[in-house]
mmCIF file of C-alpha atoms and ligand atoms in Angstrom:
data_model
loop_
_atom_site.group_PDB
_atom_site.id
_atom_site.type_symbol
_atom_site.label_atom_id
_atom_site.label_comp_id
_atom_site.label_asym_id
_atom_site.label_seq_id
_atom_site.Cartn_x
_atom_site.Cartn_y
_atom_site.Cartn_z
ATOM 1 C CA MET D 26 40.328 -41.661 20.539
ATOM 2 C CA THR D 27 40.006 -39.792 23.787
ATOM 3 C CA ARG D 28 37.136 -37.396 24.108
ATOM 4 C CA ARG D 29 38.353 -33.851 24.639
ATOM 5 C CA PRO D 30 36.175 -32.084 27.224
ATOM 6 C CA LEU D 31 34.050 -29.167 26.038
ATOM 7 C CA VAL D 32 33.280 -26.359 28.455
ATOM 8 C CA ALA D 33 30.367 -24.513 26.869
ATOM 9 C CA GLY D 34 28.485 -21.412 27.941
ATOM 10 C CA ASN D 35 24.910 -20.687 26.882
ATOM 11 C CA TRP D 36 24.194 -17.043 27.512
ATOM 12 C CA LYS D 37 20.504 -17.488 26.603
ATOM 13 C CA MET D 38 18.697 -14.138 26.194
ATOM 14 C CA ASN D 39 21.365 -12.239 28.119
ATOM 15 C CA GLY D 40 24.063 -9.928 26.905
ATOM 16 C CA LEU D 41 24.502 -6.535 25.313
ATOM 17 C CA LYS D 42 27.681 -5.322 23.641
ATOM 18 C CA ALA D 43 29.014 -4.232 27.020
ATOM 19 C CA GLY D 44 28.885 -7.868 28.142
ATOM 20 C CA LEU D 45 31.560 -8.809 25.626
ATOM 21 C CA SER D 46 34.122 -7.725 28.217
ATOM 22 C CA GLU D 47 33.296 -10.977 30.068
ATOM 23 C CA LEU D 48 33.959 -12.917 26.873
ATOM 24 C CA GLU D 49 37.273 -11.111 26.473
ATOM 25 C CA ALA D 50 38.119 -12.075 30.060
ATOM 26 C CA ILE D 51 37.250 -15.699 29.266
ATOM 27 C CA GLY D 52 39.575 -15.530 26.247
ATOM 28 C CA ALA D 53 42.335 -13.991 28.358
ATOM 29 C CA GLY D 54 41.860 -16.651 31.037
ATOM 30 C CA TYR D 55 42.015 -19.567 28.584
ATOM 31 C CA SER D 56 45.500 -20.460 29.707
ATOM 32 C CA ALA D 57 47.876 -22.968 28.151
ATOM 33 C CA ALA D 58 46.946 -25.385 30.943
ATOM 34 C CA LEU D 59 43.230 -25.054 30.177
ATOM 35 C CA LYS D 60 43.843 -25.283 26.431
ATOM 36 C CA ALA D 61 45.736 -28.513 26.955
ATOM 37 C CA LYS D 62 42.701 -30.068 28.635
ATOM 38 C CA SER D 63 39.506 -28.630 27.164
ATOM 39 C CA ASP D 64 37.724 -26.794 24.367
ATOM 40 C CA PHE D 65 35.957 -23.541 25.231
ATOM 41 C CA LEU D 66 32.709 -22.426 23.615
ATOM 42 C CA ILE D 67 30.463 -19.437 24.269
ATOM 43 C CA CYS D 68 27.006 -19.162 22.685
ATOM 44 C CA PRO D 69 25.929 -15.528 23.032
ATOM 45 C CA PRO D 70 22.594 -14.168 21.795
ATOM 46 C CA VAL D 71 22.520 -14.041 18.011
ATOM 47 C CA THR D 72 22.950 -10.257 17.989
ATOM 48 C CA LEU D 73 26.439 -10.720 19.417
ATOM 49 C CA VAL D 74 27.687 -13.714 17.436
ATOM 50 C CA ALA D 75 29.663 -11.701 14.885
ATOM 51 C CA GLU D 76 31.168 -9.341 17.446
ATOM 52 C CA ALA D 77 31.888 -12.207 19.814
ATOM 53 C CA ALA D 78 33.739 -14.073 17.062
ATOM 54 C CA LYS D 79 35.878 -10.974 16.497
ATOM 55 C CA ALA D 80 36.438 -10.510 20.227
ATOM 56 C CA VAL D 81 38.009 -13.970 20.593
ATOM 57 C CA THR D 82 40.043 -13.985 17.383
ATOM 58 C CA GLY D 83 43.302 -15.820 18.045
ATOM 59 C CA LYS D 84 42.224 -16.933 21.527
ATOM 60 C CA GLY D 85 41.032 -20.411 20.581
ATOM 61 C CA VAL D 86 37.557 -19.893 22.071
ATOM 62 C CA PHE D 87 34.742 -21.137 19.836
ATOM 63 C CA ILE D 88 31.548 -19.140 19.325
ATOM 64 C CA GLY D 89 28.159 -20.716 18.707
ATOM 65 C CA GLY D 90 24.505 -19.969 18.112
ATOM 66 C CA GLN D 91 21.719 -21.027 20.479
ATOM 67 C CA ASP D 92 19.264 -22.188 17.815
ATOM 68 C CA CYS D 93 18.812 -22.215 14.053
ATOM 69 C CA HIS D 94 16.067 -22.691 11.482
ATOM 70 C CA ALA D 95 15.996 -25.935 9.527
ATOM 71 C CA LYS D 96 16.138 -24.127 6.180
ATOM 72 C CA ALA D 97 19.164 -22.322 4.767
ATOM 73 C CA SER D 98 17.168 -19.239 3.713
ATOM 74 C CA GLY D 99 13.663 -18.163 2.766
ATOM 75 C CA PRO D 100 10.473 -16.504 3.986
ATOM 76 C CA HIS D 101 10.877 -17.110 7.739
ATOM 77 C CA THR D 102 10.662 -13.717 9.403
ATOM 78 C CA GLY D 103 12.776 -13.413 12.503
ATOM 79 C CA ASP D 104 14.542 -16.744 12.069
ATOM 80 C CA VAL D 105 18.243 -17.328 11.611
ATOM 81 C CA SER D 106 19.759 -20.144 9.568
ATOM 82 C CA ALA D 107 22.743 -22.300 10.407
ATOM 83 C CA GLU D 108 24.481 -20.893 7.333
ATOM 84 C CA MET D 109 23.989 -17.365 8.706
ATOM 85 C CA LEU D 110 25.519 -18.359 12.024
ATOM 86 C CA LYS D 111 28.466 -19.896 10.236
ATOM 87 C CA ASP D 112 28.852 -16.773 8.099
ATOM 88 C CA ALA D 113 28.871 -14.641 11.268
ATOM 89 C CA GLY D 114 31.757 -16.654 12.700
ATOM 90 C CA ALA D 115 30.033 -19.430 14.649
ATOM 91 C CA ALA D 116 31.579 -22.892 14.771
ATOM 92 C CA TYR D 117 28.836 -24.514 16.858
ATOM 93 C CA VAL D 118 25.071 -24.374 17.252
ATOM 94 C CA ILE D 119 22.842 -25.580 20.086
ATOM 95 C CA VAL D 120 19.550 -27.196 19.065
ATOM 96 C CA GLY D 121 16.684 -28.617 21.098
ATOM 97 C CA HIS D 122 17.372 -26.749 24.314
ATOM 98 C CA SER D 123 14.532 -27.468 26.734
ATOM 99 C CA GLU D 124 13.634 -23.772 26.786
ATOM 100 C CA ARG D 125 13.011 -23.945 23.043
ATOM 101 C CA ARG D 126 11.211 -27.269 23.336
ATOM 102 C CA ALA D 127 8.951 -25.675 25.993
ATOM 103 C CA ASP D 128 8.623 -22.066 24.760
ATOM 104 C CA HIS D 129 8.337 -22.865 21.058
ATOM 105 C CA GLY D 130 6.837 -26.349 21.155
ATOM 106 C CA GLU D 131 9.799 -27.907 19.362
ATOM 107 C CA SER D 132 9.309 -31.640 18.882
ATOM 108 C CA ASP D 133 12.082 -34.185 18.416
ATOM 109 C CA ALA D 134 11.390 -34.080 14.662
ATOM 110 C CA VAL D 135 11.859 -30.292 14.592
ATOM 111 C CA VAL D 136 15.040 -30.580 16.639
ATOM 112 C CA ARG D 137 16.366 -33.243 14.287
ATOM 113 C CA ALA D 138 15.685 -31.029 11.247
ATOM 114 C CA LYS D 139 17.561 -28.192 12.956
ATOM 115 C CA ALA D 140 20.431 -30.530 13.808
ATOM 116 C CA GLU D 141 20.558 -31.606 10.148
ATOM 117 C CA ALA D 142 20.776 -27.918 9.242
ATOM 118 C CA GLY D 143 23.678 -27.458 11.633
ATOM 119 C CA LEU D 144 25.538 -30.350 10.014
ATOM 120 C CA ARG D 145 24.711 -29.091 6.523
ATOM 121 C CA ALA D 146 26.247 -25.714 7.389
ATOM 122 C CA GLY D 147 29.378 -27.291 8.843
ATOM 123 C CA LEU D 148 28.620 -26.382 12.449
ATOM 124 C CA VAL D 149 29.318 -28.726 15.335
ATOM 125 C CA THR D 150 25.793 -29.309 16.595
ATOM 126 C CA ILE D 151 24.925 -29.680 20.275
ATOM 127 C CA VAL D 152 21.685 -31.629 20.655
ATOM 128 C CA CYS D 153 20.044 -31.108 24.058
ATOM 129 C CA VAL D 154 17.979 -33.716 25.861
ATOM 130 C CA GLY D 155 16.671 -34.008 29.397
ATOM 131 C CA GLU D 156 13.693 -35.092 31.433
ATOM 132 C CA ARG D 157 11.195 -32.971 33.351
ATOM 133 C CA ARG D 158 10.776 -33.318 37.084
ATOM 134 C CA GLU D 159 7.607 -35.398 36.932
ATOM 135 C CA GLN D 160 9.223 -37.749 34.443
ATOM 136 C CA ARG D 161 12.137 -38.334 36.816
ATOM 137 C CA GLU D 162 9.804 -38.803 39.753
ATOM 138 C CA ALA D 163 7.881 -41.385 37.728
ATOM 139 C CA GLY D 164 11.125 -43.298 37.134
ATOM 140 C CA LYS D 165 11.026 -42.524 33.415
ATOM 141 C CA ALA D 166 14.069 -40.248 33.055
ATOM 142 C CA ILE D 167 16.229 -42.675 31.103
ATOM 143 C CA ALA D 168 13.375 -43.800 28.855
ATOM 144 C CA VAL D 169 12.486 -40.174 28.063
ATOM 145 C CA VAL D 170 16.056 -39.299 27.207
ATOM 146 C CA ARG D 171 16.506 -42.411 25.044
ATOM 147 C CA GLU D 172 13.416 -41.421 23.079
ATOM 148 C CA GLN D 173 14.685 -37.848 22.650
ATOM 149 C CA LEU D 174 18.027 -39.153 21.424
ATOM 150 C CA ALA D 175 16.362 -41.480 18.922
ATOM 151 C CA GLY D 176 14.146 -38.691 17.605
ATOM 152 C CA SER D 177 16.512 -35.719 17.695
ATOM 153 C CA ILE D 178 19.891 -36.940 16.461
ATOM 154 C CA PRO D 179 20.405 -37.139 12.685
ATOM 155 C CA ASP D 180 21.574 -40.409 11.135
ATOM 156 C CA ALA D 181 24.612 -38.573 9.744
ATOM 157 C CA ALA D 182 25.913 -37.684 13.229
ATOM 158 C CA THR D 183 29.575 -38.379 13.915
ATOM 159 C CA ALA D 184 31.741 -37.829 16.977
ATOM 160 C CA ALA D 185 33.302 -34.812 15.291
ATOM 161 C CA THR D 186 30.043 -33.160 14.283
ATOM 162 C CA VAL D 187 27.550 -33.809 17.073
ATOM 163 C CA VAL D 188 27.710 -33.261 20.825
ATOM 164 C CA VAL D 189 24.927 -34.388 23.175
ATOM 165 C CA ALA D 190 24.012 -32.221 26.168
ATOM 166 C CA TYR D 191 22.067 -33.861 28.981
ATOM 167 C CA GLU D 192 20.205 -31.142 30.840
ATOM 168 C CA PRO D 193 17.550 -32.279 33.304
ATOM 169 C CA VAL D 194 14.874 -29.587 32.958
ATOM 170 C CA TRP D 195 14.321 -29.372 36.719
ATOM 171 C CA ALA D 196 18.019 -28.600 37.296
ATOM 172 C CA ILE D 197 18.171 -25.652 34.879
ATOM 173 C CA GLY D 198 18.444 -22.324 36.649
ATOM 174 C CA THR D 199 17.145 -23.786 39.906
ATOM 175 C CA GLY D 200 20.315 -24.516 41.856
ATOM 176 C CA LEU D 201 19.119 -28.130 42.066
ATOM 177 C CA THR D 202 21.351 -30.840 40.644
ATOM 178 C CA PRO D 203 21.085 -34.589 40.232
ATOM 179 C CA THR D 204 23.299 -36.705 42.441
ATOM 180 C CA LYS D 205 26.658 -37.762 41.114
ATOM 181 C CA ALA D 206 25.260 -41.284 40.792
ATOM 182 C CA ASP D 207 22.217 -40.097 38.828
ATOM 183 C CA VAL D 208 24.461 -38.190 36.421
ATOM 184 C CA ALA D 209 26.653 -41.278 36.032
ATOM 185 C CA ASP D 210 23.635 -43.528 35.363
ATOM 186 C CA MET D 211 22.157 -41.169 32.788
ATOM 187 C CA HIS D 212 25.427 -40.565 30.958
ATOM 188 C CA LYS D 213 26.092 -44.304 30.865
ATOM 189 C CA ALA D 214 22.631 -44.851 29.353
ATOM 190 C CA ILE D 215 23.241 -42.110 26.778
ATOM 191 C CA ARG D 216 26.621 -43.630 25.898
ATOM 192 C CA GLU D 217 25.017 -47.055 25.428
ATOM 193 C CA THR D 218 22.289 -45.604 23.252
ATOM 194 C CA LEU D 219 24.795 -43.736 21.079
ATOM 195 C CA GLY D 220 27.039 -46.796 20.887
ATOM 196 C CA GLN D 221 24.180 -49.032 19.772
ATOM 197 C CA ARG D 222 23.202 -46.651 17.005
ATOM 198 C CA PHE D 223 26.536 -45.186 15.898
ATOM 199 C CA GLY D 224 29.161 -47.734 16.953
ATOM 200 C CA ALA D 225 32.606 -46.243 17.499
ATOM 201 C CA GLU D 226 31.337 -42.778 16.579
ATOM 202 C CA GLY D 227 28.848 -43.049 19.423
ATOM 203 C CA GLN D 228 31.578 -44.136 21.828
ATOM 204 C CA ASN D 229 33.597 -41.080 20.845
ATOM 205 C CA THR D 230 30.747 -38.548 20.925
ATOM 206 C CA ARG D 231 31.016 -35.987 23.685
ATOM 207 C CA ILE D 232 28.211 -35.936 26.247
ATOM 208 C CA LEU D 233 27.916 -32.754 28.307
ATOM 209 C CA TYR D 234 26.076 -32.273 31.567
ATOM 210 C CA GLY D 235 24.084 -29.054 32.039
ATOM 211 C CA GLY D 236 21.918 -27.679 34.854
ATOM 212 C CA SER D 237 23.096 -25.447 37.695
ATOM 213 C CA VAL D 238 26.794 -26.152 37.136
ATOM 214 C CA LYS D 239 28.856 -23.827 39.343
ATOM 215 C CA PRO D 240 32.531 -23.717 40.314
ATOM 216 C CA GLU D 241 31.607 -25.343 43.658
ATOM 217 C CA ASN D 242 29.874 -28.392 42.185
ATOM 218 C CA ALA D 243 31.766 -28.756 38.899
ATOM 219 C CA ARG D 244 34.167 -31.462 40.050
ATOM 220 C CA ASP D 245 31.382 -33.701 41.312
ATOM 221 C CA LEU D 246 29.213 -33.266 38.244
ATOM 222 C CA ILE D 247 31.639 -33.258 35.349
ATOM 223 C CA ILE D 248 34.625 -35.320 36.428
ATOM 224 C CA GLN D 249 32.980 -38.659 35.716
ATOM 225 C CA PRO D 250 33.684 -41.371 33.126
ATOM 226 C CA ASP D 251 30.986 -40.520 30.580
ATOM 227 C CA VAL D 252 30.766 -36.784 31.218
ATOM 228 C CA ASP D 253 32.788 -34.905 28.623
ATOM 229 C CA GLY D 254 32.128 -31.345 29.641
ATOM 230 C CA ALA D 255 29.485 -28.913 30.778
ATOM 231 C CA LEU D 256 26.796 -26.742 29.236
ATOM 232 C CA ILE D 257 26.623 -23.768 31.554
ATOM 233 C CA GLY D 258 23.882 -21.162 31.703
ATOM 234 C CA GLY D 259 23.949 -18.562 34.459
ATOM 235 C CA ALA D 260 27.530 -19.191 35.553
ATOM 236 C CA SER D 261 28.825 -18.643 32.001
ATOM 237 C CA LEU D 262 27.891 -14.959 32.147
ATOM 238 C CA LYS D 263 30.790 -14.257 34.499
ATOM 239 C CA ALA D 264 34.313 -15.063 33.328
ATOM 240 C CA LYS D 265 35.396 -15.866 36.886
ATOM 241 C CA ASP D 266 32.715 -18.545 37.302
ATOM 242 C CA PHE D 267 33.181 -19.986 33.812
ATOM 243 C CA LEU D 268 36.928 -20.268 34.342
ATOM 244 C CA GLY D 269 36.338 -21.672 37.818
ATOM 245 C CA ILE D 270 34.243 -24.470 36.331
ATOM 246 C CA ALA D 271 36.769 -25.158 33.561
ATOM 247 C CA SER D 272 39.552 -25.422 36.132
ATOM 248 C CA ALA D 273 37.939 -28.669 37.313
ATOM 249 C CA TYR D 274 39.757 -30.227 34.357
ATOM 250 C CA ILE D 275 43.260 -29.152 35.358
HETATM 251 P P1 13P E 18 21.981 -23.007 34.277
HETATM 252 O O1 13P E 18 23.459 -23.316 34.310
HETATM 253 O O2 13P E 18 21.687 -21.548 34.468
HETATM 254 O O3 13P E 18 21.217 -23.909 35.185
HETATM 255 O O4 13P E 18 21.470 -23.314 32.787
HETATM 256 C C1 13P E 18 21.815 -24.514 32.187
HETATM 257 C C2 13P E 18 21.419 -24.461 30.763
HETATM 258 O O5 13P E 18 20.247 -24.474 30.435
HETATM 259 C C3 13P E 18 22.480 -24.364 29.755
HETATM 260 O O6 13P E 18 22.003 -24.584 28.475
#
């Protein structure tokens, strides 16, 4: 099996209805050449998931949530379940983003429970991992990420249902990026870890790179043996930049 690249946008807490015009432009720009090479996914804020799903009907662009609760329903004011995302038209969900790990104190165990919820609801679940700056400086980046993988990925993960996103925390929104060699080393380590635990499924699981991906640096960062796509924050808000990054694959 060859791993089909996934070009994914995480809009974070950005986007009002007016911003759906950028999503429509992404759908319009998802050419036959791009479709032949990569999957497209946009994860808007939860308020826009249903409208976003409608806006890309027939375009082949997937829509996803940015987080979900571990439970399917219940007394959890303000939370959204994986089933609700699915019902609104999502096909994917991101869990364990470093902003949620930091802002909401989400542990690996919490992330794993959310990932299990994503699988239960039939959503392809993107599990995010990544080291902080001081962990990299201490030479612990790979060990930290291995531990996150062990703690955050459900045992039931398969290549079709789980995607891993490696996002070094210090590269998110900063314009800083790891070197090509550092990305290669980390993705190789993630591949080994997945292979040891999941066998062929691990070999076939997509591993995305995220953190300050832009059209200018996309080729260097994502055209590498164990990099199967990008998770894009800021640059996914503009169709031109998102399409510019995706064009690295054609
Ligand atoms: P930036 O592309 O803005 O650095 O964000 C990356 C990210 O966190 C995507 O989930």
